[in-house]
PDB file of N, CA and C in Angstrom:
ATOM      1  N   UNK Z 249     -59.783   4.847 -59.648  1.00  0.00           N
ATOM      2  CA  UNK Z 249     -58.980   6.033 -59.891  1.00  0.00           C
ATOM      3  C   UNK Z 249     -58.143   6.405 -58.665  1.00  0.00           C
ATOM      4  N   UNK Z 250     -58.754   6.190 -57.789  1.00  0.00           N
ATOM      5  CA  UNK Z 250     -57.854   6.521 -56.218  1.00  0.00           C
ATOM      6  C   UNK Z 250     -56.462   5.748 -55.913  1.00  0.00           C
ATOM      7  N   UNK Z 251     -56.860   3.892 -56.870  1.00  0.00           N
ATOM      8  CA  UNK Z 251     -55.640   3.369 -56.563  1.00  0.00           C
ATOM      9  C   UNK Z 251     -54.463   4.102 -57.423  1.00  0.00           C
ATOM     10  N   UNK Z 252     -54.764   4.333 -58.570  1.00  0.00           N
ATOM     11  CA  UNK Z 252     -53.938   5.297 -59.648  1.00  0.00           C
ATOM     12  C   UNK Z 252     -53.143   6.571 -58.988  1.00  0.00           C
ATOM     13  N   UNK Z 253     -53.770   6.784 -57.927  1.00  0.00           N
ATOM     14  CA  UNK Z 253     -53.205   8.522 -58.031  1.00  0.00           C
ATOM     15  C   UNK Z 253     -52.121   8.019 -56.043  1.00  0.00           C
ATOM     16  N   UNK Z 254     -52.901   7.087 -55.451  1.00  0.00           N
ATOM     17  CA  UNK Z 254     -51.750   6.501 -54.522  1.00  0.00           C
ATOM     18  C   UNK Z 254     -50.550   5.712 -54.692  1.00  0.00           C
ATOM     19  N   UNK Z 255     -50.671   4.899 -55.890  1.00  0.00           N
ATOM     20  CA  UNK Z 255     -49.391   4.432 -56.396  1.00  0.00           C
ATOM     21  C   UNK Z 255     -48.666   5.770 -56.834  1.00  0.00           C
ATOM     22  N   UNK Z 256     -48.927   6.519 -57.863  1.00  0.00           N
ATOM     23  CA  UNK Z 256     -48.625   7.323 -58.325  1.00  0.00           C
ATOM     24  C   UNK Z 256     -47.731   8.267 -56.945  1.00  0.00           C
ATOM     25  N   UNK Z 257     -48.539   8.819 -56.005  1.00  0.00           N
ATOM     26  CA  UNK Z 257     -47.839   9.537 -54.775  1.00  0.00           C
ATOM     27  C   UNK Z 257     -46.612   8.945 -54.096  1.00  0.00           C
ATOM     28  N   UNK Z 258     -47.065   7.335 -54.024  1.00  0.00           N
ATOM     29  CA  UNK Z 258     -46.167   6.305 -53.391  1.00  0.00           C
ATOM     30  C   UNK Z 258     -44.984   6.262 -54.119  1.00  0.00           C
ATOM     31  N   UNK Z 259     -44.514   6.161 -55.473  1.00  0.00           N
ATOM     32  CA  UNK Z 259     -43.458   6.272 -56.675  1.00  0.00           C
ATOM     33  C   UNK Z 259     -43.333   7.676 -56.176  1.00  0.00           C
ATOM     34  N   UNK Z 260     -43.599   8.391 -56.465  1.00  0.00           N
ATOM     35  CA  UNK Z 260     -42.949   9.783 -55.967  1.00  0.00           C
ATOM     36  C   UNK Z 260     -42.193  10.026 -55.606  1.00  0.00           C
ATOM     37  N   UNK Z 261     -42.812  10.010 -53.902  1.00  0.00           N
ATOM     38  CA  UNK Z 261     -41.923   9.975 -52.923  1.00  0.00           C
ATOM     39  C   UNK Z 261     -40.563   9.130 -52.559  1.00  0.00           C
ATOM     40  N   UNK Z 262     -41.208   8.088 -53.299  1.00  0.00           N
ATOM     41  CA  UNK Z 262     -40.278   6.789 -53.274  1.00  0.00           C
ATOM     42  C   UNK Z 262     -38.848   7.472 -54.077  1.00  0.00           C
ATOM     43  N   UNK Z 263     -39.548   7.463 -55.116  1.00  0.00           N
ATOM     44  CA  UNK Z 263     -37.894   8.429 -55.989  1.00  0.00           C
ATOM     45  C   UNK Z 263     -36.915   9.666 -55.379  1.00  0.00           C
ATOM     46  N   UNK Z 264     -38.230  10.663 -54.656  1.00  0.00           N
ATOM     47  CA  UNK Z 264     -37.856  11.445 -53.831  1.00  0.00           C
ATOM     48  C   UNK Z 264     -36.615  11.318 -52.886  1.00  0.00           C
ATOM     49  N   UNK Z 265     -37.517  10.086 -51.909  1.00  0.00           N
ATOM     50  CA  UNK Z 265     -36.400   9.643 -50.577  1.00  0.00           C
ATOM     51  C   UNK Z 265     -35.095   9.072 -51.121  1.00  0.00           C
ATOM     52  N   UNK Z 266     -35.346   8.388 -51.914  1.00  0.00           N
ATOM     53  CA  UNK Z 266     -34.069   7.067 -52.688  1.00  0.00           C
ATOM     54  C   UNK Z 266     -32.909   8.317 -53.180  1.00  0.00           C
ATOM     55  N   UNK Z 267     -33.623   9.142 -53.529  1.00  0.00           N
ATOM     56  CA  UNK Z 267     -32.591  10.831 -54.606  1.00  0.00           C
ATOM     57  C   UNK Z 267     -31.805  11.206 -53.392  1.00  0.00           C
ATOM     58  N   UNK Z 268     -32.882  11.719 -52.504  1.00  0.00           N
ATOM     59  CA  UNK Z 268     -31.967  12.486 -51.409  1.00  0.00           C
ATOM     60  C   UNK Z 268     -31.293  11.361 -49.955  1.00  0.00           C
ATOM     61  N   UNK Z 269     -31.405  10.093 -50.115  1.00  0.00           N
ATOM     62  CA  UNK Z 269     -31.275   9.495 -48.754  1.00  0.00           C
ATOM     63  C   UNK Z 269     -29.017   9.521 -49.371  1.00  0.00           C
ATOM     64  N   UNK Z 270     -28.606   8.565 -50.424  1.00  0.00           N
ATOM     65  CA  UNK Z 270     -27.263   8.864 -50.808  1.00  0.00           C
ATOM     66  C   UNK Z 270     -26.794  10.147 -50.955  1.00  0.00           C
ATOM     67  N   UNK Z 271     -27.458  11.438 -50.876  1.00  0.00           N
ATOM     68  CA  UNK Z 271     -27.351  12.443 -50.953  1.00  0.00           C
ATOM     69  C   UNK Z 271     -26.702  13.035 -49.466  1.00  0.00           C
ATOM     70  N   UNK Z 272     -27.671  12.925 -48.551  1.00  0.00           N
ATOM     71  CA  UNK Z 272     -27.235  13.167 -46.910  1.00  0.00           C
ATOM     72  C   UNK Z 272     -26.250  12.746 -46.408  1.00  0.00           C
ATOM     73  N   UNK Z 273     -26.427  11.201 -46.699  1.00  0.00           N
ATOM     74  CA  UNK Z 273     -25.469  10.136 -46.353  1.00  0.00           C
ATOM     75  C   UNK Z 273     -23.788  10.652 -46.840  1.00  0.00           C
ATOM     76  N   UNK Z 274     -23.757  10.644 -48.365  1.00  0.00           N
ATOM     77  CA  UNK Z 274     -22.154  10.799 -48.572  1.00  0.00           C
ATOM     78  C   UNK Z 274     -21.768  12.438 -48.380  1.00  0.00           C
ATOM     79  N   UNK Z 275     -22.646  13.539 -48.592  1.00  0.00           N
ATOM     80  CA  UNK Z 275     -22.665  14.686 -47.773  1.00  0.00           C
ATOM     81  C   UNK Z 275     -22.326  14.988 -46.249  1.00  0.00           C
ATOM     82  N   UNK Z 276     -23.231  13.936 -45.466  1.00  0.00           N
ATOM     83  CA  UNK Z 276     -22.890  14.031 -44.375  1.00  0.00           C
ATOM     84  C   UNK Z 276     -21.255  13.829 -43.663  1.00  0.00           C
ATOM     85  N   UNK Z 277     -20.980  12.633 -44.545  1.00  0.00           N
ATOM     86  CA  UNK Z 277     -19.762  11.693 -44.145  1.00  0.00           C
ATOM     87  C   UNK Z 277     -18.300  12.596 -44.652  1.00  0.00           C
ATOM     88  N   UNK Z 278     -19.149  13.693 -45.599  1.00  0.00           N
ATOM     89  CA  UNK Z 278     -17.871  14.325 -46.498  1.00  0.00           C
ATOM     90  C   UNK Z 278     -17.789  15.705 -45.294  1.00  0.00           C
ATOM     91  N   UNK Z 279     -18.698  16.310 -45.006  1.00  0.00           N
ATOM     92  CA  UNK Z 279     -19.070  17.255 -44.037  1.00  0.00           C
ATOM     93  C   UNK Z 279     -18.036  16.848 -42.833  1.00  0.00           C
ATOM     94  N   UNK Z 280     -18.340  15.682 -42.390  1.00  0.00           N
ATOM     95  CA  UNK Z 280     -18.088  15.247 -40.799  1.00  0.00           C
ATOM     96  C   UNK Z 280     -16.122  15.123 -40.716  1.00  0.00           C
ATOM     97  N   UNK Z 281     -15.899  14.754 -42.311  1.00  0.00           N
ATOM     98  CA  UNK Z 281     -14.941  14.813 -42.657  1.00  0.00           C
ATOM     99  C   UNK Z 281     -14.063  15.897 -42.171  1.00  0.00           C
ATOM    100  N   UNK Z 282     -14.355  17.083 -43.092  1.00  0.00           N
ATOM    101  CA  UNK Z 282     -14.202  17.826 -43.191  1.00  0.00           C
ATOM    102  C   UNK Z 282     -14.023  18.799 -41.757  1.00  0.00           C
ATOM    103  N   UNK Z 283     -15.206  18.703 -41.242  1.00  0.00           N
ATOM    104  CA  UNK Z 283     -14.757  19.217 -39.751  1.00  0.00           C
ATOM    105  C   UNK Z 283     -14.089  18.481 -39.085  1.00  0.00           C
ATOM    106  N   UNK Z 284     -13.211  17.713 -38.994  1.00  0.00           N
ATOM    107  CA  UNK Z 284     -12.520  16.877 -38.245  1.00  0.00           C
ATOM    108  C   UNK Z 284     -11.215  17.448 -38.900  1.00  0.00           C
ATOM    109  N   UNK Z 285     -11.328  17.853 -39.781  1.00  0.00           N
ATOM    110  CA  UNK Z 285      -9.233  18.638 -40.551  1.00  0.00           C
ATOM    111  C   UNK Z 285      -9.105  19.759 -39.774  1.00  0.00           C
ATOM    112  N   UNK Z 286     -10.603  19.939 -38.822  1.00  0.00           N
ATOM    113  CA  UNK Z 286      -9.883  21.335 -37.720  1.00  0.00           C
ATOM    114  C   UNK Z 286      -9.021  20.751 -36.889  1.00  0.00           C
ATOM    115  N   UNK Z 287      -9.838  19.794 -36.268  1.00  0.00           N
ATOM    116  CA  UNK Z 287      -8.679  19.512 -34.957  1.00  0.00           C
ATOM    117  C   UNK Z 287      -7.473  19.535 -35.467  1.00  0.00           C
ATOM    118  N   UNK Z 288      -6.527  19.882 -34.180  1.00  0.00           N
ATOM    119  CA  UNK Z 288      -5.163  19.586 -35.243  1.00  0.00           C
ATOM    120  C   UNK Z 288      -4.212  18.227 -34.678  1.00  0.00           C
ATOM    121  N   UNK Z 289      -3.854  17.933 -35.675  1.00  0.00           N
ATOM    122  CA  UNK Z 289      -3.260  16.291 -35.950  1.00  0.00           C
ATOM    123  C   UNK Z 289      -4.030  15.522 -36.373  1.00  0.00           C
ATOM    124  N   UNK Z 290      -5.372  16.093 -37.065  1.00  0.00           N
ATOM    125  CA  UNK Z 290      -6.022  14.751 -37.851  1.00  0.00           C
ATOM    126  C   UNK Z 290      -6.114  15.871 -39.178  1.00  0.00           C
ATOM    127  N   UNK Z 291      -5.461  16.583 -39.405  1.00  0.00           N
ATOM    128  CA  UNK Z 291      -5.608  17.162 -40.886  1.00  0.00           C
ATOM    129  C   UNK Z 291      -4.844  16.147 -42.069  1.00  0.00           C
ATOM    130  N   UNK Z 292      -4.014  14.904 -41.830  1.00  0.00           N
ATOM    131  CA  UNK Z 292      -3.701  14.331 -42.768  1.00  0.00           C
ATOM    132  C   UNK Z 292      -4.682  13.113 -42.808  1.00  0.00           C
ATOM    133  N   UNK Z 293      -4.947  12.953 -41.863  1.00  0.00           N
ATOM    134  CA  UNK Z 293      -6.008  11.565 -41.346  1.00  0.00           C
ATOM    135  C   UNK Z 293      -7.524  11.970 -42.293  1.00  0.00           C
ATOM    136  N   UNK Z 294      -7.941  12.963 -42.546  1.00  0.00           N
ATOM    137  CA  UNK Z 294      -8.686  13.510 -43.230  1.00  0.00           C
ATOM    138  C   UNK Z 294      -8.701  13.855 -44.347  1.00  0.00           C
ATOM    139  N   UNK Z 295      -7.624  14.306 -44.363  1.00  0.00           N
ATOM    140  CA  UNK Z 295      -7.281  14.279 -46.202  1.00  0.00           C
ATOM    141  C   UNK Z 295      -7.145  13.571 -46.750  1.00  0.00           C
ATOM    142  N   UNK Z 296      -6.634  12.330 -45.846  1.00  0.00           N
ATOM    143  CA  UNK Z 296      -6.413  10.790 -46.742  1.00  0.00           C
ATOM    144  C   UNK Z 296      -7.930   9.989 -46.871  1.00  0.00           C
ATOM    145  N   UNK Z 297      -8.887  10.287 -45.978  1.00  0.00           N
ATOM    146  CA  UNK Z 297      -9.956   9.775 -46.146  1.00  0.00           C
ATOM    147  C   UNK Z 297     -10.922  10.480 -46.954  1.00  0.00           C
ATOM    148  N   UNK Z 298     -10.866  11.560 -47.585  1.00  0.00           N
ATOM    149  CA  UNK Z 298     -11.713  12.524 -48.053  1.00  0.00           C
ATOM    150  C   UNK Z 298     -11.034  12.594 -49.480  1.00  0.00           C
ATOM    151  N   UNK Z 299      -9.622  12.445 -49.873  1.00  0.00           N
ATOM    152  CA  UNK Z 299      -9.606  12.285 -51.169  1.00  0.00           C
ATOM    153  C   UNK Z 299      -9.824  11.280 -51.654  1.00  0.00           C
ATOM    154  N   UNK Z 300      -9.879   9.722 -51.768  1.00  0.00           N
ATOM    155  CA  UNK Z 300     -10.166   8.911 -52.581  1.00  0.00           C
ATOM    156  C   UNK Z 300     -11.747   8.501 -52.761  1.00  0.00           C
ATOM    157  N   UNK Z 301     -12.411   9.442 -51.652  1.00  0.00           N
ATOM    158  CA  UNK Z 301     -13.891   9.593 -51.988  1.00  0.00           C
ATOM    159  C   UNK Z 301     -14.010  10.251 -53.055  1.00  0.00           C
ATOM    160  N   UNK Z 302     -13.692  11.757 -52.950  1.00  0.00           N
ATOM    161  CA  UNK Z 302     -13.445  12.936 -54.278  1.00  0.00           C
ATOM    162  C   UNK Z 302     -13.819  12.048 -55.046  1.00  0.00           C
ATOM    163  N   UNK Z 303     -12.201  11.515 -55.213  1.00  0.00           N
ATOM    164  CA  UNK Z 303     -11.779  10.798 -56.672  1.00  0.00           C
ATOM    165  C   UNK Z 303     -13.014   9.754 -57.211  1.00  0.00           C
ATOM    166  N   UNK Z 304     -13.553   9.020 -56.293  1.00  0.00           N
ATOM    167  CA  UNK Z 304     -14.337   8.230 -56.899  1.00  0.00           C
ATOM    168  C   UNK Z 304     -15.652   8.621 -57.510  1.00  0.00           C
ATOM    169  N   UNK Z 305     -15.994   9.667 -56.258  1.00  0.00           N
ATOM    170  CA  UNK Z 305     -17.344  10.344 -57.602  1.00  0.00           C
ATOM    171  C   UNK Z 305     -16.547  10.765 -58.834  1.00  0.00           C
ATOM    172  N   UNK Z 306     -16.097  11.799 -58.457  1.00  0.00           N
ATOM    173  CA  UNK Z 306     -14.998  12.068 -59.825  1.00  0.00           C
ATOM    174  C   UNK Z 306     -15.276  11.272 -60.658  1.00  0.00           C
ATOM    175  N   UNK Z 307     -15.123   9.789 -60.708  1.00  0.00           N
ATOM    176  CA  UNK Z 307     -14.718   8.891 -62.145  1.00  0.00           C
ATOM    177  C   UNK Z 307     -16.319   8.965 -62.761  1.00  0.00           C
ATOM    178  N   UNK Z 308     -17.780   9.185 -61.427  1.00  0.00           N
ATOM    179  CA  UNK Z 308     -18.493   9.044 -61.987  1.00  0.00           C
ATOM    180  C   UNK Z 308     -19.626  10.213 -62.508  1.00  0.00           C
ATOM    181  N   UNK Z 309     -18.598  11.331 -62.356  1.00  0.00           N
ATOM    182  CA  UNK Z 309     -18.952  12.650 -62.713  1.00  0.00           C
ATOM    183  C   UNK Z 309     -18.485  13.370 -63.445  1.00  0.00           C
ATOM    184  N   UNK Z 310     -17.476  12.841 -64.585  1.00  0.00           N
ATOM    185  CA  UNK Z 310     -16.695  13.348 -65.976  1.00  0.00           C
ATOM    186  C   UNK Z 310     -16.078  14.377 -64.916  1.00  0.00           C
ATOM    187  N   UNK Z 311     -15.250  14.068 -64.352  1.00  0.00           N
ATOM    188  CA  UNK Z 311     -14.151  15.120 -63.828  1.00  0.00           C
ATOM    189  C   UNK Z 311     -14.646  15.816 -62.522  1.00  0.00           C
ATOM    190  N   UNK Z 312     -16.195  15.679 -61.633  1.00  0.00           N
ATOM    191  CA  UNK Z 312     -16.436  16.444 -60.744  1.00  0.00           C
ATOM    192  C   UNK Z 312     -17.313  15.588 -59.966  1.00  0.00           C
ATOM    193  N   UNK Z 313     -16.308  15.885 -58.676  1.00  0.00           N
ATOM    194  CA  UNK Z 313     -17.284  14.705 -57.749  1.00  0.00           C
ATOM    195  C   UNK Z 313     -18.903  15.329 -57.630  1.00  0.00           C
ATOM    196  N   UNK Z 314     -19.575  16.262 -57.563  1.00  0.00           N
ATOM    197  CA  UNK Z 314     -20.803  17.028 -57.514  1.00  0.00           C
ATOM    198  C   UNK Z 314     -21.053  15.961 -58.636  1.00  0.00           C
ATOM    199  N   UNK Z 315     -20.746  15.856 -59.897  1.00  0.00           N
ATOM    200  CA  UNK Z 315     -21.476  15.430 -61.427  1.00  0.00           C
ATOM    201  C   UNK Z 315     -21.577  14.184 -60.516  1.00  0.00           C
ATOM    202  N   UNK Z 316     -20.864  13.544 -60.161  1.00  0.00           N
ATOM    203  CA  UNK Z 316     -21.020  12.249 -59.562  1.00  0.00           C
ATOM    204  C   UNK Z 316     -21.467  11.991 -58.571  1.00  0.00           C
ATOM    205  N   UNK Z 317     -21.939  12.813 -57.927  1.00  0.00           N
ATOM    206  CA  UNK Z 317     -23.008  12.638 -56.806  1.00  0.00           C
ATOM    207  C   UNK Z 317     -23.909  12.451 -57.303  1.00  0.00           C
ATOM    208  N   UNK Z 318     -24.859  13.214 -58.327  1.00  0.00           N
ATOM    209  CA  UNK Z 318     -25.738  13.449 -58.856  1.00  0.00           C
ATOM    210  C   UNK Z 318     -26.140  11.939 -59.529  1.00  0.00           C
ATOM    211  N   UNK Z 319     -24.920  10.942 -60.056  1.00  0.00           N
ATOM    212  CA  UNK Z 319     -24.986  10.396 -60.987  1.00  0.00           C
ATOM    213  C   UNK Z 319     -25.586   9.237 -60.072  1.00  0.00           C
ATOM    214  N   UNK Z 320     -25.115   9.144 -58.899  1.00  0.00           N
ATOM    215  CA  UNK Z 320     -25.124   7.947 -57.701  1.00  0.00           C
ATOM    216  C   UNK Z 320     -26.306   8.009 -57.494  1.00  0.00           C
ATOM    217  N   UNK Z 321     -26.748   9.204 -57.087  1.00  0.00           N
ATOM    218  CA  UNK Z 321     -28.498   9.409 -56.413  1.00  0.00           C
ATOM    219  C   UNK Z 321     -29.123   9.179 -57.694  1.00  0.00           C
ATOM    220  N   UNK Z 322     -29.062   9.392 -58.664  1.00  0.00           N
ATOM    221  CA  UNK Z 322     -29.873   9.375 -59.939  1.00  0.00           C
ATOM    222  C   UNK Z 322     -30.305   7.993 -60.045  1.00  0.00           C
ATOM    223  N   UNK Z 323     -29.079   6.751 -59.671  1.00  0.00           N
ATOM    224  CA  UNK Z 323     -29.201   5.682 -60.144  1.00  0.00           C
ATOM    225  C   UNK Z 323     -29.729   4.534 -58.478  1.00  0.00           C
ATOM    226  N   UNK Z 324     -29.860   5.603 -57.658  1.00  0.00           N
ATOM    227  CA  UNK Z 324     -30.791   5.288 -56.486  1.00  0.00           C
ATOM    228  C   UNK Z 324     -31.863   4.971 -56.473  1.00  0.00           C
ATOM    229  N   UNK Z 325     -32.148   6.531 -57.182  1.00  0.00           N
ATOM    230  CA  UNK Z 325     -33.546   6.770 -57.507  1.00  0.00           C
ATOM    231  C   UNK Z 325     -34.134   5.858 -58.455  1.00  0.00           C
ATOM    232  N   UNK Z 326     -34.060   5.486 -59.474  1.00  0.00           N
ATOM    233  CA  UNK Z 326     -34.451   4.231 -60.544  1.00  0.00           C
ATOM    234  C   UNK Z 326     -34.474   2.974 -59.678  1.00  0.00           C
ATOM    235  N   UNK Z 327     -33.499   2.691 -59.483  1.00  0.00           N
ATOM    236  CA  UNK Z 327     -33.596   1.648 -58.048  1.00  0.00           C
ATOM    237  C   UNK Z 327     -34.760   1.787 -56.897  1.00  0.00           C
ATOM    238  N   UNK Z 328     -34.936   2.678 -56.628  1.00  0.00           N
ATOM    239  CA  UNK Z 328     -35.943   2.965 -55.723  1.00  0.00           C
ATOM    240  C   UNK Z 328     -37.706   3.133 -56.572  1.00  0.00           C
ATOM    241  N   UNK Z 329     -37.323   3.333 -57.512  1.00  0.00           N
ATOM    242  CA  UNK Z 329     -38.593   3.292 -58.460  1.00  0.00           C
ATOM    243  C   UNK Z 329     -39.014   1.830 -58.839  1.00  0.00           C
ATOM    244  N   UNK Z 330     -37.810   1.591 -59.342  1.00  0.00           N
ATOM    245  CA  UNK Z 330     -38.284   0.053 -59.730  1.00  0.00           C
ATOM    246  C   UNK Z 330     -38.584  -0.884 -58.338  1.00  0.00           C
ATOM    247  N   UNK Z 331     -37.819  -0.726 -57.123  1.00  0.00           N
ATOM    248  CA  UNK Z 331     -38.672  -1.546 -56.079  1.00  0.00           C
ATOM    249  C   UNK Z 331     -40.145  -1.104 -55.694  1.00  0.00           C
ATOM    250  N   UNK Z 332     -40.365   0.179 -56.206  1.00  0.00           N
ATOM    251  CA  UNK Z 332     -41.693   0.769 -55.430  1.00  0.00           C
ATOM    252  C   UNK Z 332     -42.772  -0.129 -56.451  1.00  0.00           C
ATOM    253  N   UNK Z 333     -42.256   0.134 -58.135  1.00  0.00           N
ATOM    254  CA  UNK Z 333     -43.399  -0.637 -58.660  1.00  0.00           C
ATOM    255  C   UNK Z 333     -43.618  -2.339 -58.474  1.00  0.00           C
ATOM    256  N   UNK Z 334     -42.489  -2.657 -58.258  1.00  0.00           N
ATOM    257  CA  UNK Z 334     -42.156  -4.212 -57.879  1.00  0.00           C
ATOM    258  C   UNK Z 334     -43.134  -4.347 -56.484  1.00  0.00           C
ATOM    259  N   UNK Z 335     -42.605  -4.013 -55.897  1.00  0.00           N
ATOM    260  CA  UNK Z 335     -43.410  -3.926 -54.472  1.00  0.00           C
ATOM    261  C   UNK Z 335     -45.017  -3.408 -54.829  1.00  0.00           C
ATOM    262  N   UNK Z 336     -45.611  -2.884 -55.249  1.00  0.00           N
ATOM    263  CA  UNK Z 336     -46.993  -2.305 -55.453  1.00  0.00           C
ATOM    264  C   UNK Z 336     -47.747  -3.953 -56.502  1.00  0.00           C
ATOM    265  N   UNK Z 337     -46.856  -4.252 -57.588  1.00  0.00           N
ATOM    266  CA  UNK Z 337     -46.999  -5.671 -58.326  1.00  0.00           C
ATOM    267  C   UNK Z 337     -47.141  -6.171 -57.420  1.00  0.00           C
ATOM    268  N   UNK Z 338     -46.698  -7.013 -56.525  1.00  0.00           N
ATOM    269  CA  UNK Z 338     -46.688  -7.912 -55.200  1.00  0.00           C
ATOM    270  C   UNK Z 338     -48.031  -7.846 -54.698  1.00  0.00           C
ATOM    271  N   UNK Z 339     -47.971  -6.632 -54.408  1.00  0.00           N
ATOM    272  CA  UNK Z 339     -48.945  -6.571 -53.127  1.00  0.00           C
ATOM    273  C   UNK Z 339     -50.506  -6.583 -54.083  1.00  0.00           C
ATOM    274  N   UNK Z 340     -50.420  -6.234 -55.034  1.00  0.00           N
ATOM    275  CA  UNK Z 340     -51.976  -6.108 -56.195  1.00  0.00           C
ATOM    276  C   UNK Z 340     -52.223  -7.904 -56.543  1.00  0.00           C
ATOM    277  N   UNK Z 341     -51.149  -8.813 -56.250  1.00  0.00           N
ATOM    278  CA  UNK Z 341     -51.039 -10.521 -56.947  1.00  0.00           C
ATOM    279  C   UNK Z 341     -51.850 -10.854 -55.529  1.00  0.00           C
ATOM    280  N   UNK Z 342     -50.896 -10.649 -54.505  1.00  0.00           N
ATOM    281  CA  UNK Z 342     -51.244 -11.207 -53.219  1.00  0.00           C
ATOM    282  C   UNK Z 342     -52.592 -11.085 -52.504  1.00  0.00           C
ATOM    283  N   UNK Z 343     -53.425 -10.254 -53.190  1.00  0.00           N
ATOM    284  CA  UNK Z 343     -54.937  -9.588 -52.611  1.00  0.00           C
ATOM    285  C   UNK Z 343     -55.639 -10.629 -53.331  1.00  0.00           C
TER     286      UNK Z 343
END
């Protein structure tokens, strides 16, 4: 029963980190962006790099890069699930 409830914690978290790690990441990069349109003379240098990001969640967020953030980490997370159980298979063959 103990191995049950540590896989179980291990998938968790696993989904957890995988949800929020593309989360920080294109947040961060959109953030860092963003403060850089203060300085002045990189406000076009920034806008050009910060809209075709938009746009691309956009395509995968029915019209809103947020929907498409969501949609990216979502499909992290499954990814990150399916290596956790893949990886836990492995390691239960190999014993």
């Amino acid at each position: 029963m103990i191995v049950i409830t540590n896989f179980l914690r291990s998938l968790f978290l696993s989904i957890i980190f995988s949800f929020v790690a593309p989360m920080l990441l294109i947040g961060g990069f959109l953030l860092t962006v963003s403060l850089l349109a203060y300085i002045p003379g990189l406000q076009a240098i920034t806008d050009a790099i910060a809209t075709p990001i938009l746009e691309f969640l956009s395509i995968f967020g029915s019209g809103t890069p947020l929907g498409g953030l969501f949609v990216i980490c979502s499909t992290f997370s499954v990814a990150g699930a399916l290596f956790e159980v893949y990886a836990y298979y492995r390691c239960q063959i190999l014993r």
